Amino acid sequence: MRKDDGLVSVGRQHRFHALLAVEPELCDYEREGILPAADRTDSNYRDYSDDHLATLTFVRSARELGFSMAQVRELLALSDHDDKPCQDVDQLVQRQIVEVERKIADLSALREELGQMLQSCQADRIGGCRIVESLARPLPPRGA
């Protein structure tokens, strides 16, 4: 770990490793250029800075909101320009809202389909179960 003003930055490293525990793609982020490569200590361990922690926090937050890696890359690039208008970010978020709404519609249709399957089965035994029988048949295409 790097020393800052003579003190080992254990707190920063601990926060980073706490994020790393739930973000195993760290090396991928470095390879893709999303996260800058970390400095190395004399012992060849990665030494993560506050900038690394901030970027990883940003990436993780964006991923939890469902943004793709390409969108995260775009958001990171936009975040480097404090003086630009926010409309590009707004457009990315609006597209993400549309995608979330599509997923909600798909999940609602799936819930309906499962509910219909459950209602169709009134058997006491697996041999007469309409659910097991229907799972053996191909489902019709969604929206049909």
Short mmCIF file of C-alpha atoms in Angstrom, two decimals:
data_model
loop_
_atom_site.label_atom_id
_atom_site.label_comp_id
_atom_site.label_asym_id
_atom_site.label_seq_id
_atom_site.Cartn_x
_atom_site.Cartn_y
_atom_site.Cartn_z
CA MET A 1 0.00 0.00 0.00
CA ARG A 2 1.13 3.50 -0.77
CA LYS A 3 1.93 5.83 2.06
CA ASP A 4 0.19 9.19 2.07
CA ASP A 5 1.81 11.83 4.29
CA GLY A 6 3.66 9.03 6.08
CA LEU A 7 0.48 7.07 6.88
CA VAL A 8 -0.55 3.83 5.22
CA SER A 9 -3.90 4.36 3.50
CA VAL A 10 -5.53 1.30 5.06
CA GLY A 11 -9.01 2.84 5.10
CA ARG A 12 -8.96 3.53 1.37
CA GLN A 13 -7.64 0.08 0.59
CA HIS A 14 -10.26 -1.49 2.86
CA ARG A 15 -13.10 0.40 1.11
CA PHE A 16 -11.69 -0.61 -2.26
CA HIS A 17 -11.43 -4.28 -1.31
CA ALA A 18 -14.98 -4.18 0.08
CA LEU A 19 -16.15 -3.03 -3.36
CA LEU A 20 -13.86 -5.52 -5.06
CA ALA A 21 -15.52 -8.36 -3.15
CA VAL A 22 -18.75 -7.67 -5.03
CA GLU A 23 -17.08 -6.56 -8.27
CA PRO A 24 -14.91 -9.46 -9.46
CA GLU A 25 -14.61 -7.95 -12.94
CA LEU A 26 -11.93 -5.53 -11.78
CA CYS A 27 -9.23 -6.95 -14.06
CA ASP A 28 -11.66 -6.79 -16.99
CA TYR A 29 -12.30 -3.13 -16.20
CA GLU A 30 -8.56 -2.47 -16.27
CA ARG A 31 -8.11 -4.45 -19.49
CA GLU A 32 -10.99 -2.56 -21.18
CA GLY A 33 -9.61 0.79 -20.07
CA ILE A 34 -12.60 1.60 -17.87
CA LEU A 35 -10.46 1.58 -14.75
CA PRO A 36 -6.91 2.87 -15.04
CA ALA A 37 -4.21 0.33 -14.23
CA ALA A 38 -3.13 0.56 -10.61
CA ASP A 39 0.37 1.46 -9.54
CA ARG A 40 2.42 -1.36 -8.04
CA THR A 41 4.07 -1.49 -4.66
CA ASP A 42 7.65 -2.67 -4.17
CA SER A 43 6.13 -6.11 -3.45
CA ASN A 44 4.26 -5.95 -6.79
CA TYR A 45 0.80 -5.62 -5.22
CA ARG A 46 -1.68 -3.31 -6.87
CA ASP A 47 -1.93 0.05 -5.12
CA TYR A 48 -5.37 1.57 -5.68
CA SER A 49 -5.88 5.30 -5.37
CA ASP A 50 -8.92 7.34 -4.37
CA ASP A 51 -9.52 7.88 -8.11
CA HIS A 52 -9.70 4.11 -8.60
CA LEU A 53 -12.20 3.86 -5.75
CA ALA A 54 -14.32 6.69 -7.18
CA THR A 55 -14.33 5.13 -10.66
CA LEU A 56 -15.18 1.69 -9.34
CA THR A 57 -18.01 3.15 -7.26
CA PHE A 58 -19.31 4.95 -10.36
CA VAL A 59 -19.12 1.77 -12.48
CA ARG A 60 -20.77 -0.36 -9.85
CA SER A 61 -23.61 2.14 -9.37
CA ALA A 62 -24.20 2.39 -13.11
CA ARG A 63 -24.16 -1.41 -13.51
CA GLU A 64 -26.68 -1.79 -10.67
CA LEU A 65 -28.96 0.55 -12.62
CA GLY A 66 -28.69 -1.83 -15.57
CA PHE A 67 -26.39 0.17 -17.81
CA SER A 68 -24.30 -1.92 -20.20
CA MET A 69 -20.52 -1.68 -20.15
CA ALA A 70 -20.64 0.38 -23.36
CA GLN A 71 -23.05 2.79 -21.67
CA VAL A 72 -20.86 2.90 -18.55
CA ARG A 73 -17.88 3.77 -20.74
CA GLU A 74 -19.94 6.54 -22.37
CA LEU A 75 -21.13 7.85 -18.98
CA LEU A 76 -17.56 7.90 -17.70
CA ALA A 77 -16.43 9.82 -20.77
CA LEU A 78 -19.26 12.31 -20.32
CA SER A 79 -18.46 12.70 -16.61
CA ASP A 80 -15.04 14.07 -17.55
CA HIS A 81 -16.65 17.21 -19.04
CA ASP A 82 -18.17 19.22 -16.18
CA ASP A 83 -18.86 22.23 -18.41
CA LYS A 84 -20.94 20.41 -21.05
CA PRO A 85 -24.76 20.33 -21.04
CA CYS A 86 -26.37 17.34 -19.41
CA GLN A 87 -28.56 16.32 -22.36
CA ASP A 88 -26.33 13.40 -23.44
CA VAL A 89 -26.53 11.90 -19.95
CA ASP A 90 -30.29 12.55 -19.90
CA GLN A 91 -30.67 10.70 -23.21
CA LEU A 92 -28.74 7.69 -21.91
CA VAL A 93 -30.94 7.58 -18.81
CA GLN A 94 -34.10 7.94 -20.90
CA ARG A 95 -33.04 4.99 -23.08
CA GLN A 96 -32.37 3.00 -19.92
CA ILE A 97 -35.87 3.81 -18.63
CA VAL A 98 -37.33 2.49 -21.89
CA GLU A 99 -35.28 -0.70 -21.49
CA VAL A 100 -36.43 -1.13 -17.89
CA GLU A 101 -40.04 -0.68 -18.97
CA ARG A 102 -39.56 -3.35 -21.65
CA LYS A 103 -38.12 -5.73 -19.07
CA ILE A 104 -41.03 -5.04 -16.71
CA ALA A 105 -43.48 -5.84 -19.51
CA ASP A 106 -41.61 -9.09 -20.26
CA LEU A 107 -41.61 -10.06 -16.59
CA SER A 108 -45.31 -9.24 -16.26
CA ALA A 109 -46.06 -11.49 -19.25
CA LEU A 110 -43.93 -14.21 -17.69
CA ARG A 111 -45.79 -13.88 -14.38
CA GLU A 112 -49.12 -14.15 -16.23
CA GLU A 113 -47.92 -17.23 -18.10
CA LEU A 114 -46.80 -18.90 -14.88
CA GLY A 115 -50.08 -18.02 -13.19
CA GLN A 116 -52.02 -19.63 -16.04
CA MET A 117 -49.89 -22.74 -15.76
CA LEU A 118 -50.58 -22.93 -12.03
CA GLN A 119 -54.33 -22.53 -12.53
CA SER A 120 -54.40 -25.24 -15.21
CA CYS A 121 -53.10 -27.87 -12.81
CA GLN A 122 -55.60 -29.32 -10.39
CA ALA A 123 -54.01 -32.76 -10.16
CA ASP A 124 -53.13 -34.53 -6.94
CA ARG A 125 -50.22 -36.44 -8.48
CA ILE A 126 -47.31 -35.49 -10.73
CA GLY A 127 -48.52 -37.99 -13.36
CA GLY A 128 -51.59 -35.82 -13.94
CA CYS A 129 -49.85 -32.47 -13.52
CA ARG A 130 -50.57 -30.11 -16.39
CA ILE A 131 -47.57 -27.96 -15.46
CA VAL A 132 -45.09 -30.79 -15.99
CA GLU A 133 -46.93 -31.70 -19.20
CA SER A 134 -46.85 -28.11 -20.49
CA LEU A 135 -43.13 -27.72 -19.72
CA ALA A 136 -42.43 -30.61 -22.08
CA ARG A 137 -44.02 -28.67 -24.96
CA PRO A 138 -42.33 -25.73 -26.68
CA LEU A 139 -43.76 -22.40 -25.59
CA PRO A 140 -45.34 -20.14 -28.20
CA PRO A 141 -43.28 -17.08 -29.10
CA ARG A 142 -43.82 -14.11 -26.76
CA GLY A 143 -46.48 -11.74 -27.97
CA ALA A 144 -48.16 -14.40 -30.10
#
